[in-house]
PDB file of C-alpha atoms in Angstrom:
ATOM      1  CA  GLU M   3       0.089   0.049  -0.109  1.00  0.00           C
ATOM      2  CA  VAL M   4       1.354   3.444  -0.874  1.00  0.00           C
ATOM      3  CA  GLN M   5       1.388   5.502   2.081  1.00  0.00           C
ATOM      4  CA  LEU M   6       3.279   7.782   4.474  1.00  0.00           C
ATOM      5  CA  VAL M   7       3.031   7.388   8.368  1.00  0.00           C
ATOM      6  CA  GLU M   8       4.023  10.020  10.689  1.00  0.00           C
ATOM      7  CA  SER M   9       5.258   9.706  14.382  1.00  0.00           C
ATOM      8  CA  GLY M  10       7.425  11.606  16.926  1.00  0.00           C
ATOM      9  CA  GLY M  11       4.691  14.210  17.827  1.00  0.00           C
ATOM     10  CA  GLY M  12       3.719  15.215  21.549  1.00  0.00           C
ATOM     11  CA  LEU M  13       3.650  17.527  24.539  1.00  0.00           C
ATOM     12  CA  VAL M  14       6.754  19.650  24.704  1.00  0.00           C
ATOM     13  CA  LYS M  15       7.345  22.719  26.972  1.00  0.00           C
ATOM     14  CA  PRO M  16       8.176  26.119  25.204  1.00  0.00           C
ATOM     15  CA  GLY M  17      11.666  26.335  24.168  1.00  0.00           C
ATOM     16  CA  GLY M  18      11.977  22.729  23.995  1.00  0.00           C
ATOM     17  CA  SER M  19      12.842  20.335  20.751  1.00  0.00           C
ATOM     18  CA  LEU M  20      11.158  17.752  19.100  1.00  0.00           C
ATOM     19  CA  ARG M  21      12.110  15.123  16.206  1.00  0.00           C
ATOM     20  CA  LEU M  22       9.303  14.178  13.708  1.00  0.00           C
ATOM     21  CA  SER M  23       9.712  11.180  11.462  1.00  0.00           C
ATOM     22  CA  CYS M  24       7.843  10.034   8.659  1.00  0.00           C
ATOM     23  CA  VAL M  25       8.325   6.553   6.948  1.00  0.00           C
ATOM     24  CA  ALA M  26       7.106   5.783   3.509  1.00  0.00           C
ATOM     25  CA  SER M  27       6.267   2.761   1.827  1.00  0.00           C
ATOM     26  CA  GLY M  28       4.829   1.435  -1.494  1.00  0.00           C
ATOM     27  CA  PHE M  29       6.391   3.590  -3.574  1.00  0.00           C
ATOM     28  CA  THR M  30      10.180   4.565  -4.567  1.00  0.00           C
ATOM     29  CA  PHE M  31      10.751   7.115  -1.691  1.00  0.00           C
ATOM     30  CA  SER M  32      14.268   8.152  -3.152  1.00  0.00           C
ATOM     31  CA  ASP M  33      12.918   9.620  -6.453  1.00  0.00           C
ATOM     32  CA  TYR M  34      10.367  12.072  -4.681  1.00  0.00           C
ATOM     33  CA  THR M  35      10.733  15.489  -3.004  1.00  0.00           C
ATOM     34  CA  LEU M  36       9.377  15.422   0.494  1.00  0.00           C
ATOM     35  CA  THR M  37       7.579  18.096   2.427  1.00  0.00           C
ATOM     36  CA  TRP M  38       6.275  18.773   5.986  1.00  0.00           C
ATOM     37  CA  VAL M  39       3.005  20.767   5.914  1.00  0.00           C
ATOM     38  CA  ARG M  40       1.427  21.643   9.476  1.00  0.00           C
ATOM     39  CA  GLN M  41      -2.257  22.592  10.560  1.00  0.00           C
ATOM     40  CA  ALA M  42      -2.916  24.402  13.865  1.00  0.00           C
ATOM     41  CA  PRO M  43      -6.007  23.634  15.622  1.00  0.00           C
ATOM     42  CA  GLY M  44      -9.217  24.715  13.839  1.00  0.00           C
ATOM     43  CA  LYS M  45      -6.883  26.632  11.415  1.00  0.00           C
ATOM     44  CA  GLY M  46      -5.575  26.262   7.571  1.00  0.00           C
ATOM     45  CA  LEU M  47      -2.619  24.551   6.233  1.00  0.00           C
ATOM     46  CA  GLU M  48       0.868  25.951   6.363  1.00  0.00           C
ATOM     47  CA  TRP M  49       3.886  24.763   4.321  1.00  0.00           C
ATOM     48  CA  VAL M  50       6.876  24.112   6.645  1.00  0.00           C
ATOM     49  CA  SER M  51       9.773  22.529   4.602  1.00  0.00           C
ATOM     50  CA  SER M  52      10.617  20.663   1.813  1.00  0.00           C
ATOM     51  CA  ILE M  53      13.410  18.604   0.558  1.00  0.00           C
ATOM     52  CA  SER M  54      14.805  17.471  -2.666  1.00  0.00           C
ATOM     53  CA  SER M  55      15.161  13.498  -3.646  1.00  0.00           C
ATOM     54  CA  THR M  56      18.834  13.708  -3.156  1.00  0.00           C
ATOM     55  CA  SER M  57      18.771  15.983   0.005  1.00  0.00           C
ATOM     56  CA  TYR M  58      20.694  18.849  -2.306  1.00  0.00           C
ATOM     57  CA  PHE M  59      17.751  21.333  -2.299  1.00  0.00           C
ATOM     58  CA  LYS M  60      16.061  22.194   1.083  1.00  0.00           C
ATOM     59  CA  TYR M  61      13.064  24.761   1.262  1.00  0.00           C
ATOM     60  CA  SER M  62      11.529  26.599   3.868  1.00  0.00           C
ATOM     61  CA  PRO M  63       9.900  29.765   4.516  1.00  0.00           C
ATOM     62  CA  ASP M  64      12.105  32.605   6.200  1.00  0.00           C
ATOM     63  CA  SER M  65       9.721  32.682   9.184  1.00  0.00           C
ATOM     64  CA  LEU M  66      10.592  29.137  10.233  1.00  0.00           C
ATOM     65  CA  LYS M  67      14.440  29.194   8.870  1.00  0.00           C
ATOM     66  CA  GLY M  68      16.871  28.573  11.833  1.00  0.00           C
ATOM     67  CA  ARG M  69      14.512  26.602  13.922  1.00  0.00           C
ATOM     68  CA  PHE M  70      13.378  23.701  12.086  1.00  0.00           C
ATOM     69  CA  THR M  71      15.555  21.441  10.090  1.00  0.00           C
ATOM     70  CA  ILE M  72      14.427  18.655   7.613  1.00  0.00           C
ATOM     71  CA  SER M  73      16.208  15.768   6.478  1.00  0.00           C
ATOM     72  CA  ARG M  74      16.080  12.513   5.014  1.00  0.00           C
ATOM     73  CA  ASP M  75      17.372   8.823   4.566  1.00  0.00           C
ATOM     74  CA  ASN M  76      16.700   7.469   1.405  1.00  0.00           C
ATOM     75  CA  ALA M  77      18.089   3.883   2.825  1.00  0.00           C
ATOM     76  CA  GLU M  78      15.276   4.067   5.379  1.00  0.00           C
ATOM     77  CA  ASN M  79      12.497   5.430   3.488  1.00  0.00           C
ATOM     78  CA  SER M  80      11.960   8.333   6.148  1.00  0.00           C
ATOM     79  CA  LEU M  81      11.833  11.755   6.430  1.00  0.00           C
ATOM     80  CA  TYR M  82      12.560  13.824   9.515  1.00  0.00           C
ATOM     81  CA  LEU M  83      11.770  17.410  10.860  1.00  0.00           C
ATOM     82  CA  GLN M  84      13.822  18.411  13.611  1.00  0.00           C
ATOM     83  CA  MET M  85      11.962  21.396  15.607  1.00  0.00           C
ATOM     84  CA  ASP M  86      14.051  23.549  18.097  1.00  0.00           C
ATOM     85  CA  SER M  87      13.265  26.382  20.289  1.00  0.00           C
ATOM     86  CA  LEU M  88       9.686  25.517  19.988  1.00  0.00           C
ATOM     87  CA  ARG M  89       6.653  27.909  20.555  1.00  0.00           C
ATOM     88  CA  ALA M  90       3.266  27.882  21.859  1.00  0.00           C
ATOM     89  CA  GLU M  91       2.312  29.180  18.158  1.00  0.00           C
ATOM     90  CA  ASP M  92       4.086  25.830  16.644  1.00  0.00           C
ATOM     91  CA  THR M  93       1.019  23.866  18.297  1.00  0.00           C
ATOM     92  CA  ALA M  94      -0.444  22.003  15.144  1.00  0.00           C
ATOM     93  CA  VAL M  95      -0.978  18.498  13.611  1.00  0.00           C
ATOM     94  CA  TYR M  96       2.278  18.043  11.051  1.00  0.00           C
ATOM     95  CA  TYR M  97       1.693  16.073   8.084  1.00  0.00           C
ATOM     96  CA  CYS M  98       4.098  14.582   6.025  1.00  0.00           C
ATOM     97  CA  ALA M  99       3.322  14.735   2.123  1.00  0.00           C
ATOM     98  CA  ARG M 100       5.089  13.548  -1.171  1.00  0.00           C
ATOM     99  CA  VAL M 101       5.519  16.180  -3.895  1.00  0.00           C
ATOM    100  CA  GLY M 102       4.149  15.099  -7.553  1.00  0.00           C
ATOM    101  CA  MET M 103       6.887  14.075  -9.890  1.00  0.00           C
ATOM    102  CA  THR M 104       5.970  15.151 -13.134  1.00  0.00           C
ATOM    103  CA  THR M 105       6.216  18.947 -14.225  1.00  0.00           C
ATOM    104  CA  VAL M 106       2.552  19.615 -13.984  1.00  0.00           C
ATOM    105  CA  THR M 107       2.377  17.936 -10.579  1.00  0.00           C
ATOM    106  CA  ASP M 108       5.402  19.408  -9.144  1.00  0.00           C
ATOM    107  CA  TRP M 109       4.969  21.078  -5.992  1.00  0.00           C
ATOM    108  CA  TYR M 110       1.405  20.095  -5.632  1.00  0.00           C
ATOM    109  CA  PHE M 111       1.188  17.302  -2.933  1.00  0.00           C
ATOM    110  CA  ASP M 112      -0.275  13.988  -4.120  1.00  0.00           C
ATOM    111  CA  LEU M 113       0.152  11.953  -1.207  1.00  0.00           C
ATOM    112  CA  TRP M 114      -0.398  12.724   2.379  1.00  0.00           C
ATOM    113  CA  GLY M 115       0.131  11.406   5.819  1.00  0.00           C
ATOM    114  CA  ARG M 116      -2.432  10.995   8.823  1.00  0.00           C
ATOM    115  CA  GLY M 117      -0.194  13.518  10.740  1.00  0.00           C
ATOM    116  CA  THR M 118       1.152  13.928  13.965  1.00  0.00           C
ATOM    117  CA  LEU M 119       0.317  16.223  16.661  1.00  0.00           C
ATOM    118  CA  VAL M 120       2.672  18.639  18.414  1.00  0.00           C
ATOM    119  CA  THR M 121       1.422  20.285  21.406  1.00  0.00           C
ATOM    120  CA  VAL M 122       3.799  22.989  22.527  1.00  0.00           C
ATOM    121  CA  SER M 123       2.710  24.015  26.391  1.00  0.00           C
ATOM    122  CA  SER M 124       4.200  24.486  29.645  1.00  0.00           C
TER     123      SER M 124
ATOM    124  CA  GLU W 208       4.413  35.997  -0.238  1.00  0.00           C
ATOM    125  CA  ILE W 209       1.640  35.411  -2.478  1.00  0.00           C
ATOM    126  CA  VAL W 210      -2.036  35.385  -0.336  1.00  0.00           C
ATOM    127  CA  LEU W 211      -4.757  33.551  -1.453  1.00  0.00           C
ATOM    128  CA  THR W 212      -8.052  34.577  -0.156  1.00  0.00           C
ATOM    129  CA  GLN W 213     -10.985  31.652  -0.584  1.00  0.00           C
ATOM    130  CA  SER W 214     -14.428  32.941  -0.582  1.00  0.00           C
ATOM    131  CA  PRO W 215     -16.997  32.225   1.009  1.00  0.00           C
ATOM    132  CA  ALA W 216     -15.702  30.978   3.928  1.00  0.00           C
ATOM    133  CA  THR W 217     -19.022  28.653   4.449  1.00  0.00           C
ATOM    134  CA  LEU W 218     -21.004  27.269   1.841  1.00  0.00           C
ATOM    135  CA  SER W 219     -24.704  26.034   2.922  1.00  0.00           C
ATOM    136  CA  LEU W 220     -25.949  23.564   0.352  1.00  0.00           C
ATOM    137  CA  SER W 221     -28.195  20.547  -0.188  1.00  0.00           C
ATOM    138  CA  PRO W 222     -27.142  17.118  -1.827  1.00  0.00           C
ATOM    139  CA  GLY W 223     -27.701  17.298  -5.641  1.00  0.00           C
ATOM    140  CA  GLU W 224     -26.955  21.204  -5.678  1.00  0.00           C
ATOM    141  CA  THR W 225     -23.753  22.804  -7.376  1.00  0.00           C
ATOM    142  CA  ALA W 226     -21.043  24.156  -5.202  1.00  0.00           C
ATOM    143  CA  THR W 227     -18.768  27.233  -6.499  1.00  0.00           C
ATOM    144  CA  LEU W 228     -15.945  28.197  -4.479  1.00  0.00           C
ATOM    145  CA  SER W 229     -13.450  30.943  -5.163  1.00  0.00           C
ATOM    146  CA  CYS W 230      -9.706  31.540  -4.673  1.00  0.00           C
ATOM    147  CA  ARG W 231      -8.211  34.741  -5.465  1.00  0.00           C
ATOM    148  CA  ALA W 232      -4.529  35.456  -5.516  1.00  0.00           C
ATOM    149  CA  SER W 233      -2.900  38.871  -4.382  1.00  0.00           C
ATOM    150  CA  GLN W 234      -0.839  38.457  -7.579  1.00  0.00           C
ATOM    151  CA  SER W 235      -0.815  36.288 -10.662  1.00  0.00           C
ATOM    152  CA  VAL W 236       0.150  32.782 -10.496  1.00  0.00           C
ATOM    153  CA  SER W 237      -0.511  32.018 -14.128  1.00  0.00           C
ATOM    154  CA  SER W 238      -2.052  28.717 -13.965  1.00  0.00           C
ATOM    155  CA  SER W 239      -0.276  27.157 -10.911  1.00  0.00           C
ATOM    156  CA  LEU W 240      -2.991  26.749  -8.463  1.00  0.00           C
ATOM    157  CA  GLY W 241      -4.187  23.683  -6.785  1.00  0.00           C
ATOM    158  CA  TRP W 242      -7.260  22.450  -4.864  1.00  0.00           C
ATOM    159  CA  TYR W 243      -7.263  20.070  -1.876  1.00  0.00           C
ATOM    160  CA  GLN W 244     -10.341  18.464  -0.023  1.00  0.00           C
ATOM    161  CA  GLN W 245     -10.046  17.896   3.487  1.00  0.00           C
ATOM    162  CA  LYS W 246     -12.738  15.759   5.800  1.00  0.00           C
ATOM    163  CA  PRO W 247     -12.825  16.008   9.384  1.00  0.00           C
ATOM    164  CA  GLY W 248      -9.798  13.973  11.174  1.00  0.00           C
ATOM    165  CA  GLN W 249      -8.519  13.131   7.662  1.00  0.00           C
ATOM    166  CA  ALA W 250      -5.344  14.614   5.615  1.00  0.00           C
ATOM    167  CA  PRO W 251      -6.105  16.743   2.620  1.00  0.00           C
ATOM    168  CA  ARG W 252      -6.423  15.160  -0.781  1.00  0.00           C
ATOM    169  CA  LEU W 253      -5.222  16.657  -3.791  1.00  0.00           C
ATOM    170  CA  LEU W 254      -8.283  17.177  -6.146  1.00  0.00           C
ATOM    171  CA  ILE W 255      -7.094  19.448  -9.100  1.00  0.00           C
ATOM    172  CA  TYR W 256      -3.705  20.867 -10.412  1.00  0.00           C
ATOM    173  CA  ASP W 257      -2.524  23.608 -12.556  1.00  0.00           C
ATOM    174  CA  ALA W 258      -6.024  25.249 -12.112  1.00  0.00           C
ATOM    175  CA  SER W 259      -8.304  22.615 -14.204  1.00  0.00           C
ATOM    176  CA  ASN W 260      -6.752  19.098 -14.189  1.00  0.00           C
ATOM    177  CA  ARG W 261      -8.319  16.591 -11.940  1.00  0.00           C
ATOM    178  CA  ALA W 262      -5.847  14.463 -10.043  1.00  0.00           C
ATOM    179  CA  THR W 263      -5.932  10.426 -10.314  1.00  0.00           C
ATOM    180  CA  GLY W 264      -9.083   9.037  -9.221  1.00  0.00           C
ATOM    181  CA  ILE W 265     -11.166  12.480  -8.726  1.00  0.00           C
ATOM    182  CA  PRO W 266     -14.671  12.027 -10.053  1.00  0.00           C
ATOM    183  CA  ALA W 267     -15.580  14.368 -12.982  1.00  0.00           C
ATOM    184  CA  ARG W 268     -18.216  16.324 -10.826  1.00  0.00           C
ATOM    185  CA  PHE W 269     -15.163  18.297  -9.659  1.00  0.00           C
ATOM    186  CA  SER W 270     -13.744  20.796 -11.947  1.00  0.00           C
ATOM    187  CA  GLY W 271     -11.416  23.835 -11.713  1.00  0.00           C
ATOM    188  CA  SER W 272     -11.130  27.111 -13.790  1.00  0.00           C
ATOM    189  CA  GLY W 273      -9.168  30.059 -13.824  1.00  0.00           C
ATOM    190  CA  TYR W 274      -6.084  31.980 -14.422  1.00  0.00           C
ATOM    191  CA  GLY W 275      -4.009  34.689 -13.106  1.00  0.00           C
ATOM    192  CA  THR W 276      -5.433  35.876  -9.849  1.00  0.00           C
ATOM    193  CA  ASP W 277      -8.944  34.432 -10.015  1.00  0.00           C
ATOM    194  CA  PHE W 278      -9.966  30.715  -9.894  1.00  0.00           C
ATOM    195  CA  THR W 279     -13.149  28.792  -9.340  1.00  0.00           C
ATOM    196  CA  LEU W 280     -13.568  25.361  -8.160  1.00  0.00           C
ATOM    197  CA  THR W 281     -17.161  23.732  -9.137  1.00  0.00           C
ATOM    198  CA  ILE W 282     -18.463  20.507  -7.523  1.00  0.00           C
ATOM    199  CA  SER W 283     -21.558  19.685  -9.725  1.00  0.00           C
ATOM    200  CA  SER W 284     -24.605  17.400  -7.738  1.00  0.00           C
ATOM    201  CA  LEU W 285     -22.979  17.487  -4.213  1.00  0.00           C
ATOM    202  CA  VAL W 286     -23.062  13.931  -3.050  1.00  0.00           C
ATOM    203  CA  PRO W 287     -22.817  13.614   0.993  1.00  0.00           C
ATOM    204  CA  GLU W 288     -19.062  12.596   0.955  1.00  0.00           C
ATOM    205  CA  ASP W 289     -18.420  15.957  -0.645  1.00  0.00           C
ATOM    206  CA  PHE W 290     -19.348  18.041   2.451  1.00  0.00           C
ATOM    207  CA  ALA W 291     -15.794  19.012   3.697  1.00  0.00           C
ATOM    208  CA  VAL W 292     -13.296  21.933   3.849  1.00  0.00           C
ATOM    209  CA  TYR W 293     -11.448  22.918   0.447  1.00  0.00           C
ATOM    210  CA  TYR W 294      -8.086  24.540   0.203  1.00  0.00           C
ATOM    211  CA  CYS W 295      -6.447  26.707  -2.570  1.00  0.00           C
ATOM    212  CA  GLN W 296      -2.664  26.246  -3.080  1.00  0.00           C
ATOM    213  CA  GLN W 297      -0.084  28.000  -5.184  1.00  0.00           C
ATOM    214  CA  ARG W 298       3.015  26.720  -6.316  1.00  0.00           C
ATOM    215  CA  SER W 299       4.278  29.986  -8.583  1.00  0.00           C
ATOM    216  CA  ASN W 300       6.331  31.749  -5.939  1.00  0.00           C
ATOM    217  CA  TRP W 301       8.063  30.874  -2.626  1.00  0.00           C
ATOM    218  CA  PRO W 302       7.024  30.441  -0.116  1.00  0.00           C
ATOM    219  CA  LEU W 303       4.439  27.737  -1.195  1.00  0.00           C
ATOM    220  CA  THR W 304       1.042  29.184   0.245  1.00  0.00           C
ATOM    221  CA  PHE W 305      -2.615  27.894   1.030  1.00  0.00           C
ATOM    222  CA  GLY W 306      -6.117  29.970   0.989  1.00  0.00           C
ATOM    223  CA  GLY W 307      -7.703  30.005   4.329  1.00  0.00           C
ATOM    224  CA  GLY W 308     -10.426  27.526   3.191  1.00  0.00           C
ATOM    225  CA  THR W 309     -14.251  27.171   2.545  1.00  0.00           C
ATOM    226  CA  LYS W 310     -16.167  24.949   4.161  1.00  0.00           C
ATOM    227  CA  VAL W 311     -18.923  23.029   2.151  1.00  0.00           C
ATOM    228  CA  GLU W 312     -21.659  22.097   4.746  1.00  0.00           C
ATOM    229  CA  ILE W 313     -25.279  20.604   4.462  1.00  0.00           C
ATOM    230  CA  LYS W 314     -28.025  22.709   4.542  1.00  0.00           C
TER     231      LYS W 314
END
């Protein structure tokens, strides 16, 4: 089955760190750019970070640079998000998503995991 | 940053009716706009890419149109499983951005 499964979420205090993981199955992981997208409770979607198939390119919005680091291990079919200096406003469900492979589907997200909840609170 | 504004925030319709959802971009994104559906407690699902192309497995009652700054998602003959929240997303410029969503609810 083609799927993405996230893990690693939980309750963390402000200023703390957390590492999220996403394991892929059912497709050739190393062929795809992968992405993290988050959704605060009751809110919309926010792009967090993306990494190219070989890890050569990494992308993230300026607002999150320096605190969040994306990485991957193609041998383990795994994607990671290291989150440091966490704030209350980082509380959200974090989704792992696959970026479409063709030129017309590039930078749209054609496969999503079920998400993992990160709660930042004292 | 390109801001995507979706309207209306909520659309109340009955099964069998047609839903028309709007997404307006703060600057031109050409045709680089997609639509997603999200049901409660579930991950989003890609419906439309590049304004008007249905993703794999998406029923023909979903259609997209538009170019530049104004885009529309049309859902013809709503069925119960279509009641959900819909988001647009642009890939024209960094950072990638999403609209705030339109909730299609049962009237």
